[in-house]
PDB file of N, CA and C in Angstrom:
ATOM      1  N   VAL A   1      17.007  63.677 138.884  1.00  0.00           N
ATOM      2  CA  VAL A   1      15.872  64.581 138.858  1.00  0.00           C
ATOM      3  C   VAL A   1      16.226  65.958 138.322  1.00  0.00           C
ATOM      4  N   ILE A   2      17.468  66.244 138.107  1.00  0.00           N
ATOM      5  CA  ILE A   2      17.807  67.610 137.728  1.00  0.00           C
ATOM      6  C   ILE A   2      17.905  67.826 136.229  1.00  0.00           C
ATOM      7  N   MET A   3      17.855  66.762 135.441  1.00  0.00           N
ATOM      8  CA  MET A   3      17.868  66.909 133.989  1.00  0.00           C
ATOM      9  C   MET A   3      16.668  66.176 133.416  1.00  0.00           C
ATOM     10  N   TRP A   4      16.020  66.758 132.437  1.00  0.00           N
ATOM     11  CA  TRP A   4      14.876  66.105 131.823  1.00  0.00           C
ATOM     12  C   TRP A   4      14.859  66.375 130.349  1.00  0.00           C
ATOM     13  N   PRO A   5      14.137  65.582 129.598  1.00  0.00           N
ATOM     14  CA  PRO A   5      13.266  64.537 130.141  1.00  0.00           C
ATOM     15  C   PRO A   5      14.077  63.398 130.760  1.00  0.00           C
ATOM     16  N   TRP A   6      13.469  62.785 131.788  1.00  0.00           N
ATOM     17  CA  TRP A   6      14.092  61.603 132.371  1.00  0.00           C
ATOM     18  C   TRP A   6      14.124  60.511 131.305  1.00  0.00           C
ATOM     19  N   PRO A   7      15.059  59.590 131.397  1.00  0.00           N
ATOM     20  CA  PRO A   7      15.175  58.547 130.362  1.00  0.00           C
ATOM     21  C   PRO A   7      14.168  57.409 130.539  1.00  0.00           C
ATOM     22  N   PHE A   8      12.907  57.770 130.749  1.00  0.00           N
ATOM     23  CA  PHE A   8      11.847  56.790 130.928  1.00  0.00           C
ATOM     24  C   PHE A   8      10.673  57.180 130.041  1.00  0.00           C
ATOM     25  N   ALA A   9       9.969  56.175 129.548  1.00  0.00           N
ATOM     26  CA  ALA A   9       8.799  56.438 128.706  1.00  0.00           C
ATOM     27  C   ALA A   9       7.700  57.130 129.506  1.00  0.00           C
ATOM     28  N   SER A  10       6.877  57.869 128.810  1.00  0.00           N
ATOM     29  CA  SER A  10       5.719  58.513 129.423  1.00  0.00           C
ATOM     30  C   SER A  10       4.700  57.447 129.848  1.00  0.00           C
ATOM     31  N   ASN A  11       3.971  57.723 130.912  1.00  0.00           N
ATOM     32  CA  ASN A  11       2.859  56.866 131.352  1.00  0.00           C
ATOM     33  C   ASN A  11       3.295  55.425 131.620  1.00  0.00           C
ATOM     34  N   LYS A  12       4.497  55.239 132.138  1.00  0.00           N
ATOM     35  CA  LYS A  12       5.053  53.897 132.285  1.00  0.00           C
ATOM     36  C   LYS A  12       4.838  53.275 133.660  1.00  0.00           C
ATOM     37  N   TYR A  13       4.903  54.060 134.714  1.00  0.00           N
ATOM     38  CA  TYR A  13       4.957  53.499 136.065  1.00  0.00           C
ATOM     39  C   TYR A  13       3.637  53.646 136.818  1.00  0.00           C
ATOM     40  N   ASP A  14       3.308  52.627 137.601  1.00  0.00           N
ATOM     41  CA  ASP A  14       2.118  52.668 138.450  1.00  0.00           C
ATOM     42  C   ASP A  14       2.326  53.594 139.639  1.00  0.00           C
ATOM     43  N   GLY A  15       3.569  53.758 140.040  1.00  0.00           N
ATOM     44  CA  GLY A  15       3.862  54.605 141.185  1.00  0.00           C
ATOM     45  C   GLY A  15       5.287  55.106 141.147  1.00  0.00           C
ATOM     46  N   LEU A  16       5.500  56.179 141.858  1.00  0.00           N
ATOM     47  CA  LEU A  16       6.806  56.805 141.923  1.00  0.00           C
ATOM     48  C   LEU A  16       6.989  57.308 143.348  1.00  0.00           C
ATOM     49  N   MET A  17       8.178  57.144 143.891  1.00  0.00           N
ATOM     50  CA  MET A  17       8.452  57.629 145.251  1.00  0.00           C
ATOM     51  C   MET A  17       9.705  58.470 145.233  1.00  0.00           C
ATOM     52  N   CYS A  18       9.628  59.622 145.842  1.00  0.00           N
ATOM     53  CA  CYS A  18      10.770  60.519 145.962  1.00  0.00           C
ATOM     54  C   CYS A  18      10.910  60.864 147.439  1.00  0.00           C
ATOM     55  N   ASN A  19      11.985  60.395 148.048  1.00  0.00           N
ATOM     56  CA  ASN A  19      12.144  60.539 149.491  1.00  0.00           C
ATOM     57  C   ASN A  19      13.453  61.244 149.822  1.00  0.00           C
ATOM     58  N   GLY A  20      13.360  62.479 150.280  1.00  0.00           N
ATOM     59  CA  GLY A  20      14.537  63.189 150.758  1.00  0.00           C
ATOM     60  C   GLY A  20      15.426  63.769 149.686  1.00  0.00           C
ATOM     61  N   VAL A  21      14.909  63.946 148.481  1.00  0.00           N
ATOM     62  CA  VAL A  21      15.731  64.422 147.372  1.00  0.00           C
ATOM     63  C   VAL A  21      15.428  65.876 147.005  1.00  0.00           C
ATOM     64  N   LEU A  22      14.168  66.250 147.006  1.00  0.00           N
ATOM     65  CA  LEU A  22      13.790  67.547 146.441  1.00  0.00           C
ATOM     66  C   LEU A  22      14.357  68.744 147.200  1.00  0.00           C
ATOM     67  N   ILE A  23      14.779  68.553 148.438  1.00  0.00           N
ATOM     68  CA  ILE A  23      15.395  69.648 149.174  1.00  0.00           C
ATOM     69  C   ILE A  23      16.695  70.072 148.494  1.00  0.00           C
ATOM     70  N   TYR A  24      17.263  69.185 147.669  1.00  0.00           N
ATOM     71  CA  TYR A  24      18.529  69.449 146.980  1.00  0.00           C
ATOM     72  C   TYR A  24      18.351  69.811 145.510  1.00  0.00           C
ATOM     73  N   VAL A  25      17.115  69.872 145.031  1.00  0.00           N
ATOM     74  CA  VAL A  25      16.830  70.199 143.630  1.00  0.00           C
ATOM     75  C   VAL A  25      16.290  71.614 143.573  1.00  0.00           C
ATOM     76  N   ASP A  26      16.835  72.408 142.679  1.00  0.00           N
ATOM     77  CA  ASP A  26      16.491  73.830 142.621  1.00  0.00           C
ATOM     78  C   ASP A  26      15.331  74.177 141.694  1.00  0.00           C
ATOM     79  N   ASP A  27      14.768  73.219 140.989  1.00  0.00           N
ATOM     80  CA  ASP A  27      13.794  73.556 139.961  1.00  0.00           C
ATOM     81  C   ASP A  27      12.472  72.817 140.160  1.00  0.00           C
ATOM     82  N   PRO A  28      11.440  73.518 140.613  1.00  0.00           N
ATOM     83  CA  PRO A  28      10.134  72.884 140.811  1.00  0.00           C
ATOM     84  C   PRO A  28       9.532  72.305 139.535  1.00  0.00           C
ATOM     85  N   GLU A  29      10.023  72.722 138.370  1.00  0.00           N
ATOM     86  CA  GLU A  29       9.503  72.191 137.110  1.00  0.00           C
ATOM     87  C   GLU A  29       9.737  70.687 136.991  1.00  0.00           C
ATOM     88  N   CYS A  30      10.622  70.133 137.826  1.00  0.00           N
ATOM     89  CA  CYS A  30      10.856  68.684 137.797  1.00  0.00           C
ATOM     90  C   CYS A  30       9.583  67.912 138.127  1.00  0.00           C
ATOM     91  N   LEU A  31       8.627  68.549 138.792  1.00  0.00           N
ATOM     92  CA  LEU A  31       7.378  67.854 139.118  1.00  0.00           C
ATOM     93  C   LEU A  31       6.626  67.436 137.864  1.00  0.00           C
ATOM     94  N   ASP A  32       6.833  68.159 136.760  1.00  0.00           N
ATOM     95  CA  ASP A  32       6.215  67.752 135.492  1.00  0.00           C
ATOM     96  C   ASP A  32       6.660  66.351 135.086  1.00  0.00           C
ATOM     97  N   GLU A  33       7.909  66.009 135.377  1.00  0.00           N
ATOM     98  CA  GLU A  33       8.419  64.686 135.034  1.00  0.00           C
ATOM     99  C   GLU A  33       7.784  63.600 135.898  1.00  0.00           C
ATOM    100  N   PHE A  34       7.494  63.910 137.157  1.00  0.00           N
ATOM    101  CA  PHE A  34       6.798  62.945 138.007  1.00  0.00           C
ATOM    102  C   PHE A  34       5.467  62.573 137.349  1.00  0.00           C
ATOM    103  N   VAL A  35       4.745  63.584 136.906  1.00  0.00           N
ATOM    104  CA  VAL A  35       3.450  63.361 136.262  1.00  0.00           C
ATOM    105  C   VAL A  35       3.633  62.616 134.943  1.00  0.00           C
ATOM    106  N   ARG A  36       4.618  63.004 134.156  1.00  0.00           N
ATOM    107  CA  ARG A  36       4.800  62.423 132.815  1.00  0.00           C
ATOM    108  C   ARG A  36       5.063  60.923 132.849  1.00  0.00           C
ATOM    109  N   VAL A  37       5.911  60.465 133.760  1.00  0.00           N
ATOM    110  CA  VAL A  37       6.296  59.052 133.740  1.00  0.00           C
ATOM    111  C   VAL A  37       5.324  58.153 134.496  1.00  0.00           C
ATOM    112  N   THR A  38       4.379  58.733 135.228  1.00  0.00           N
ATOM    113  CA  THR A  38       3.415  57.949 136.000  1.00  0.00           C
ATOM    114  C   THR A  38       2.136  57.764 135.193  1.00  0.00           C
ATOM    115  N   LYS A  39       1.619  56.539 135.189  1.00  0.00           N
ATOM    116  CA  LYS A  39       0.386  56.234 134.469  1.00  0.00           C
ATOM    117  C   LYS A  39      -0.786  57.001 135.067  1.00  0.00           C
ATOM    118  N   PRO A  40      -1.786  57.343 134.255  1.00  0.00           N
ATOM    119  CA  PRO A  40      -3.010  57.901 134.814  1.00  0.00           C
ATOM    120  C   PRO A  40      -3.591  56.939 135.853  1.00  0.00           C
ATOM    121  N   GLY A  41      -3.951  57.461 137.008  1.00  0.00           N
ATOM    122  CA  GLY A  41      -4.441  56.642 138.110  1.00  0.00           C
ATOM    123  C   GLY A  41      -3.322  56.167 139.024  1.00  0.00           C
ATOM    124  N   GLY A  42      -2.072  56.321 138.580  1.00  0.00           N
ATOM    125  CA  GLY A  42      -0.924  55.956 139.407  1.00  0.00           C
ATOM    126  C   GLY A  42      -0.680  57.004 140.475  1.00  0.00           C
ATOM    127  N   VAL A  43       0.214  56.681 141.397  1.00  0.00           N
ATOM    128  CA  VAL A  43       0.469  57.595 142.499  1.00  0.00           C
ATOM    129  C   VAL A  43       1.924  58.045 142.533  1.00  0.00           C
ATOM    130  N   CYS A  44       2.098  59.266 142.967  1.00  0.00           N
ATOM    131  CA  CYS A  44       3.409  59.835 143.252  1.00  0.00           C
ATOM    132  C   CYS A  44       3.441  60.128 144.747  1.00  0.00           C
ATOM    133  N   VAL A  45       4.423  59.571 145.428  1.00  0.00           N
ATOM    134  CA  VAL A  45       4.599  59.812 146.858  1.00  0.00           C
ATOM    135  C   VAL A  45       5.863  60.647 147.000  1.00  0.00           C
ATOM    136  N   ILE A  46       5.697  61.824 147.552  1.00  0.00           N
ATOM    137  CA  ILE A  46       6.816  62.766 147.644  1.00  0.00           C
ATOM    138  C   ILE A  46       6.990  63.191 149.091  1.00  0.00           C
ATOM    139  N   MET A  47       8.213  63.078 149.571  1.00  0.00           N
ATOM    140  CA  MET A  47       8.541  63.564 150.910  1.00  0.00           C
ATOM    141  C   MET A  47       8.967  65.023 150.770  1.00  0.00           C
ATOM    142  N   TRP A  48       8.222  65.888 151.450  1.00  0.00           N
ATOM    143  CA  TRP A  48       8.602  67.302 151.469  1.00  0.00           C
ATOM    144  C   TRP A  48       8.902  67.717 152.893  1.00  0.00           C
ATOM    145  N   ARG A  49      10.099  68.236 153.084  1.00  0.00           N
ATOM    146  CA  ARG A  49      10.426  68.854 154.363  1.00  0.00           C
ATOM    147  C   ARG A  49       9.681  70.181 154.445  1.00  0.00           C
ATOM    148  N   HIS A  50       9.332  70.569 155.659  1.00  0.00           N
ATOM    149  CA  HIS A  50       8.616  71.833 155.840  1.00  0.00           C
ATOM    150  C   HIS A  50       9.416  73.023 155.329  1.00  0.00           C
ATOM    151  N   ASP A  51      10.745  72.946 155.428  1.00  0.00           N
ATOM    152  CA  ASP A  51      11.562  74.055 154.943  1.00  0.00           C
ATOM    153  C   ASP A  51      11.812  73.982 153.442  1.00  0.00           C
ATOM    154  N   GLY A  52      11.342  72.933 152.759  1.00  0.00           N
ATOM    155  CA  GLY A  52      11.546  72.800 151.324  1.00  0.00           C
ATOM    156  C   GLY A  52      10.294  72.967 150.494  1.00  0.00           C
ATOM    157  N   TYR A  53       9.133  72.588 151.048  1.00  0.00           N
ATOM    158  CA  TYR A  53       7.893  72.657 150.263  1.00  0.00           C
ATOM    159  C   TYR A  53       7.567  74.052 149.736  1.00  0.00           C
ATOM    160  N   PRO A  54       7.836  75.126 150.472  1.00  0.00           N
ATOM    161  CA  PRO A  54       7.487  76.442 149.920  1.00  0.00           C
ATOM    162  C   PRO A  54       8.079  76.703 148.530  1.00  0.00           C
ATOM    163  N   ASP A  55       9.223  76.117 148.226  1.00  0.00           N
ATOM    164  CA  ASP A  55       9.827  76.283 146.897  1.00  0.00           C
ATOM    165  C   ASP A  55       9.028  75.567 145.815  1.00  0.00           C
ATOM    166  N   TYR A  56       8.247  74.568 146.205  1.00  0.00           N
ATOM    167  CA  TYR A  56       7.486  73.748 145.257  1.00  0.00           C
ATOM    168  C   TYR A  56       5.989  74.043 145.277  1.00  0.00           C
ATOM    169  N   ARG A  57       5.561  74.839 146.214  1.00  0.00           N
ATOM    170  CA  ARG A  57       4.126  75.061 146.420  1.00  0.00           C
ATOM    171  C   ARG A  57       3.422  75.565 145.172  1.00  0.00           C
ATOM    172  N   ALA A  58       3.962  76.581 144.520  1.00  0.00           N
ATOM    173  CA  ALA A  58       3.303  77.153 143.338  1.00  0.00           C
ATOM    174  C   ALA A  58       3.162  76.113 142.228  1.00  0.00           C
ATOM    175  N   LYS A  59       4.197  75.319 142.003  1.00  0.00           N
ATOM    176  CA  LYS A  59       4.135  74.298 140.951  1.00  0.00           C
ATOM    177  C   LYS A  59       3.148  73.208 141.322  1.00  0.00           C
ATOM    178  N   ASP A  60       3.151  72.766 142.572  1.00  0.00           N
ATOM    179  CA  ASP A  60       2.182  71.773 143.027  1.00  0.00           C
ATOM    180  C   ASP A  60       0.763  72.272 142.789  1.00  0.00           C
ATOM    181  N   LEU A  61       0.485  73.496 143.213  1.00  0.00           N
ATOM    182  CA  LEU A  61      -0.858  74.059 143.045  1.00  0.00           C
ATOM    183  C   LEU A  61      -1.220  74.226 141.568  1.00  0.00           C
ATOM    184  N   GLN A  62      -0.242  74.551 140.738  1.00  0.00           N
ATOM    185  CA  GLN A  62      -0.484  74.665 139.300  1.00  0.00           C
ATOM    186  C   GLN A  62      -0.880  73.305 138.712  1.00  0.00           C
ATOM    187  N   LEU A  63      -0.149  72.250 139.071  1.00  0.00           N
ATOM    188  CA  LEU A  63      -0.478  70.916 138.565  1.00  0.00           C
ATOM    189  C   LEU A  63      -1.867  70.485 139.023  1.00  0.00           C
ATOM    190  N   ARG A  64      -2.230  70.822 140.244  1.00  0.00           N
ATOM    191  CA  ARG A  64      -3.582  70.503 140.731  1.00  0.00           C
ATOM    192  C   ARG A  64      -4.637  71.291 139.959  1.00  0.00           C
ATOM    193  N   ALA A  65      -4.399  72.583 139.769  1.00  0.00           N
ATOM    194  CA  ALA A  65      -5.365  73.439 139.065  1.00  0.00           C
ATOM    195  C   ALA A  65      -5.542  72.998 137.612  1.00  0.00           C
ATOM    196  N   GLN A  66      -4.477  72.482 137.013  1.00  0.00           N
ATOM    197  CA  GLN A  66      -4.545  72.012 135.624  1.00  0.00           C
ATOM    198  C   GLN A  66      -5.136  70.610 135.518  1.00  0.00           C
ATOM    199  N   GLY A  67      -5.425  69.984 136.667  1.00  0.00           N
ATOM    200  CA  GLY A  67      -6.004  68.652 136.662  1.00  0.00           C
ATOM    201  C   GLY A  67      -5.007  67.559 136.320  1.00  0.00           C
ATOM    202  N   LYS A  68      -3.716  67.842 136.450  1.00  0.00           N
ATOM    203  CA  LYS A  68      -2.704  66.842 136.129  1.00  0.00           C
ATOM    204  C   LYS A  68      -2.498  65.858 137.266  1.00  0.00           C
ATOM    205  N   TRP A  69      -2.662  66.308 138.514  1.00  0.00           N
ATOM    206  CA  TRP A  69      -2.628  65.405 139.651  1.00  0.00           C
ATOM    207  C   TRP A  69      -3.524  65.955 140.728  1.00  0.00           C
ATOM    208  N   GLU A  70      -3.905  65.071 141.652  1.00  0.00           N
ATOM    209  CA  GLU A  70      -4.728  65.491 142.783  1.00  0.00           C
ATOM    210  C   GLU A  70      -4.084  64.974 144.062  1.00  0.00           C
ATOM    211  N   LEU A  71      -4.153  65.779 145.090  1.00  0.00           N
ATOM    212  CA  LEU A  71      -3.627  65.389 146.391  1.00  0.00           C
ATOM    213  C   LEU A  71      -4.638  64.468 147.056  1.00  0.00           C
ATOM    214  N   VAL A  72      -4.185  63.266 147.451  1.00  0.00           N
ATOM    215  CA  VAL A  72      -5.100  62.324 148.090  1.00  0.00           C
ATOM    216  C   VAL A  72      -4.778  62.082 149.556  1.00  0.00           C
ATOM    217  N   HIS A  73      -3.560  62.425 149.995  1.00  0.00           N
ATOM    218  CA  HIS A  73      -3.213  62.191 151.397  1.00  0.00           C
ATOM    219  C   HIS A  73      -1.930  62.922 151.759  1.00  0.00           C
ATOM    220  N   VAL A  74      -1.881  63.431 152.980  1.00  0.00           N
ATOM    221  CA  VAL A  74      -0.653  63.976 153.565  1.00  0.00           C
ATOM    222  C   VAL A  74      -0.506  63.342 154.937  1.00  0.00           C
ATOM    223  N   THR A  75       0.661  62.761 155.204  1.00  0.00           N
ATOM    224  CA  THR A  75       0.883  62.134 156.506  1.00  0.00           C
ATOM    225  C   THR A  75       0.997  63.197 157.593  1.00  0.00           C
ATOM    226  N   PRO A  76       0.790  62.803 158.835  1.00  0.00           N
ATOM    227  CA  PRO A  76       1.037  63.747 159.939  1.00  0.00           C
ATOM    228  C   PRO A  76       2.520  64.170 159.937  1.00  0.00           C
ATOM    229  N   ASP A  77       2.787  65.296 160.575  1.00  0.00           N
ATOM    230  CA  ASP A  77       4.168  65.770 160.698  1.00  0.00           C
ATOM    231  C   ASP A  77       5.034  64.683 161.325  1.00  0.00           C
ATOM    232  N   GLN A  78       6.231  64.539 160.779  1.00  0.00           N
ATOM    233  CA  GLN A  78       7.193  63.575 161.305  1.00  0.00           C
ATOM    234  C   GLN A  78       8.547  64.252 161.435  1.00  0.00           C
ATOM    235  N   ARG A  79       9.279  63.855 162.430  1.00  0.00           N
ATOM    236  CA  ARG A  79      10.624  64.374 162.650  1.00  0.00           C
ATOM    237  C   ARG A  79      11.588  63.512 161.838  1.00  0.00           C
ATOM    238  N   ASN A  80      12.426  64.153 161.038  1.00  0.00           N
ATOM    239  CA  ASN A  80      13.299  63.418 160.124  1.00  0.00           C
ATOM    240  C   ASN A  80      14.384  62.618 160.826  1.00  0.00           C
ATOM    241  N   PHE A  81      14.971  63.169 161.846  1.00  0.00           N
ATOM    242  CA  PHE A  81      16.073  62.509 162.536  1.00  0.00           C
ATOM    243  C   PHE A  81      15.643  62.258 163.977  1.00  0.00           C
ATOM    244  N   ASP A  82      14.783  61.285 164.155  1.00  0.00           N
ATOM    245  CA  ASP A  82      14.120  61.070 165.428  1.00  0.00           C
ATOM    246  C   ASP A  82      15.072  60.770 166.583  1.00  0.00           C
ATOM    247  N   ASN A  83      16.167  60.125 166.312  1.00  0.00           N
ATOM    248  CA  ASN A  83      17.077  59.744 167.386  1.00  0.00           C
ATOM    249  C   ASN A  83      18.267  60.679 167.528  1.00  0.00           C
ATOM    250  N   MET A  84      18.223  61.822 166.862  1.00  0.00           N
ATOM    251  CA  MET A  84      19.348  62.744 166.897  1.00  0.00           C
ATOM    252  C   MET A  84      19.008  63.953 167.764  1.00  0.00           C
ATOM    253  N   GLU A  85      19.943  64.348 168.596  1.00  0.00           N
ATOM    254  CA  GLU A  85      19.778  65.549 169.400  1.00  0.00           C
ATOM    255  C   GLU A  85      20.288  66.746 168.599  1.00  0.00           C
ATOM    256  N   PHE A  86      19.569  67.828 168.655  1.00  0.00           N
ATOM    257  CA  PHE A  86      19.953  69.040 167.955  1.00  0.00           C
ATOM    258  C   PHE A  86      20.502  70.052 168.949  1.00  0.00           C
ATOM    259  N   GLY A  87      21.439  70.868 168.484  1.00  0.00           N
ATOM    260  CA  GLY A  87      21.982  71.931 169.329  1.00  0.00           C
ATOM    261  C   GLY A  87      20.973  73.030 169.542  1.00  0.00           C
ATOM    262  N   GLU A  88      21.321  73.992 170.371  1.00  0.00           N
ATOM    263  CA  GLU A  88      20.387  75.067 170.710  1.00  0.00           C
ATOM    264  C   GLU A  88      19.967  75.892 169.501  1.00  0.00           C
ATOM    265  N   ASN A  89      20.835  76.063 168.515  1.00  0.00           N
ATOM    266  CA  ASN A  89      20.544  76.942 167.382  1.00  0.00           C
ATOM    267  C   ASN A  89      20.011  76.193 166.166  1.00  0.00           C
ATOM    268  N   GLU A  90      19.866  74.906 166.264  1.00  0.00           N
ATOM    269  CA  GLU A  90      19.389  74.134 165.129  1.00  0.00           C
ATOM    270  C   GLU A  90      17.946  73.704 165.368  1.00  0.00           C
ATOM    271  N   GLU A  91      17.184  73.679 164.267  1.00  0.00           N
ATOM    272  CA  GLU A  91      15.789  73.275 164.359  1.00  0.00           C
ATOM    273  C   GLU A  91      15.632  71.838 163.901  1.00  0.00           C
ATOM    274  N   ASP A  92      14.631  71.177 164.420  1.00  0.00           N
ATOM    275  CA  ASP A  92      14.294  69.844 163.933  1.00  0.00           C
ATOM    276  C   ASP A  92      13.904  69.927 162.459  1.00  0.00           C
ATOM    277  N   VAL A  93      14.150  68.859 161.754  1.00  0.00           N
ATOM    278  CA  VAL A  93      13.726  68.762 160.361  1.00  0.00           C
ATOM    279  C   VAL A  93      12.416  67.991 160.352  1.00  0.00           C
ATOM    280  N   ILE A  94      11.341  68.671 160.010  1.00  0.00           N
ATOM    281  CA  ILE A  94      10.003  68.085 160.009  1.00  0.00           C
ATOM    282  C   ILE A  94       9.565  67.890 158.557  1.00  0.00           C
ATOM    283  N   PHE A  95       8.921  66.755 158.293  1.00  0.00           N
ATOM    284  CA  PHE A  95       8.493  66.466 156.924  1.00  0.00           C
ATOM    285  C   PHE A  95       7.144  65.770 156.928  1.00  0.00           C
ATOM    286  N   ASN A  96       6.593  65.657 155.732  1.00  0.00           N
ATOM    287  CA  ASN A  96       5.379  64.884 155.483  1.00  0.00           C
ATOM    288  C   ASN A  96       5.578  64.117 154.186  1.00  0.00           C
ATOM    289  N   GLN A  97       4.873  63.004 154.063  1.00  0.00           N
ATOM    290  CA  GLN A  97       4.768  62.299 152.786  1.00  0.00           C
ATOM    291  C   GLN A  97       3.463  62.764 152.146  1.00  0.00           C
ATOM    292  N   TRP A  98       3.551  63.238 150.925  1.00  0.00           N
ATOM    293  CA  TRP A  98       2.388  63.705 150.170  1.00  0.00           C
ATOM    294  C   TRP A  98       2.095  62.674 149.086  1.00  0.00           C
ATOM    295  N   VAL A  99       0.847  62.253 148.977  1.00  0.00           N
ATOM    296  CA  VAL A  99       0.456  61.257 147.983  1.00  0.00           C
ATOM    297  C   VAL A  99      -0.457  61.941 146.964  1.00  0.00           C
ATOM    298  N   PHE A 100      -0.033  61.871 145.700  1.00  0.00           N
ATOM    299  CA  PHE A 100      -0.796  62.454 144.603  1.00  0.00           C
ATOM    300  C   PHE A 100      -1.234  61.355 143.651  1.00  0.00           C
ATOM    301  N   ARG A 101      -2.422  61.483 143.100  1.00  0.00           N
ATOM    302  CA  ARG A 101      -2.887  60.594 142.033  1.00  0.00           C
ATOM    303  C   ARG A 101      -2.785  61.362 140.721  1.00  0.00           C
ATOM    304  N   VAL A 102      -2.098  60.745 139.754  1.00  0.00           N
ATOM    305  CA  VAL A 102      -1.960  61.352 138.427  1.00  0.00           C
ATOM    306  C   VAL A 102      -3.279  61.199 137.694  1.00  0.00           C
ATOM    307  N   ARG A 103      -3.720  62.267 137.070  1.00  0.00           N
ATOM    308  CA  ARG A 103      -5.059  62.278 136.471  1.00  0.00           C
ATOM    309  C   ARG A 103      -5.059  62.365 134.954  1.00  0.00           C
ATOM    310  N   GLU A 104      -3.915  62.521 134.329  1.00  0.00           N
ATOM    311  CA  GLU A 104      -3.938  62.695 132.879  1.00  0.00           C
ATOM    312  C   GLU A 104      -2.926  61.781 132.198  1.00  0.00           C
ATOM    313  N   THR A 105      -3.180  61.518 130.918  1.00  0.00           N
ATOM    314  CA  THR A 105      -2.231  60.805 130.078  1.00  0.00           C
ATOM    315  C   THR A 105      -1.247  61.838 129.531  1.00  0.00           C
ATOM    316  N   SER A 106       0.029  61.566 129.686  1.00  0.00           N
ATOM    317  CA  SER A 106       1.050  62.500 129.202  1.00  0.00           C
ATOM    318  C   SER A 106       1.464  62.144 127.780  1.00  0.00           C
ATOM    319  N   ALA A 107       1.844  63.162 127.031  1.00  0.00           N
ATOM    320  CA  ALA A 107       2.333  62.955 125.669  1.00  0.00           C
ATOM    321  C   ALA A 107       3.669  62.229 125.716  1.00  0.00           C
ATOM    322  N   ASP A 108       3.930  61.425 124.690  1.00  0.00           N
ATOM    323  CA  ASP A 108       5.231  60.772 124.569  1.00  0.00           C
ATOM    324  C   ASP A 108       6.288  61.821 124.273  1.00  0.00           C
ATOM    325  N   VAL A 109       7.475  61.605 124.814  1.00  0.00           N
ATOM    326  CA  VAL A 109       8.608  62.495 124.518  1.00  0.00           C
ATOM    327  C   VAL A 109       9.788  61.639 124.096  1.00  0.00           C
ATOM    328  N   GLU A 110      10.689  62.225 123.364  1.00  0.00           N
ATOM    329  CA  GLU A 110      11.905  61.554 122.944  1.00  0.00           C
ATOM    330  C   GLU A 110      12.849  61.447 124.129  1.00  0.00           C
ATOM    331  N   VAL A 111      13.197  60.215 124.510  1.00  0.00           N
ATOM    332  CA  VAL A 111      14.123  60.031 125.643  1.00  0.00           C
ATOM    333  C   VAL A 111      15.409  59.376 125.191  1.00  0.00           C
TER     334      VAL A 111
END
């Protein structure tokens, strides 16, 4: 996810899932690749931790405003490490799965 374009054709996949990765990626522009490789009408399911989504919020809202994807569902808050005890100074890791529907056909790119 950190280098693009990804080596996949545009508008190729019916769905894409990203689970537990974006907290380690520094560039919200990678969301453009999620849209590019997913077919119009396809879905992108992205797990965002509460402490990670703020880094992606502006890009997510930009893609929505541009009509490139629409948010169709957000799961209730979930604890990431349900069976793990945390120390006094550590916080639980809370996340949600966000489901987006891709709304546009992306241009082909050289991969």
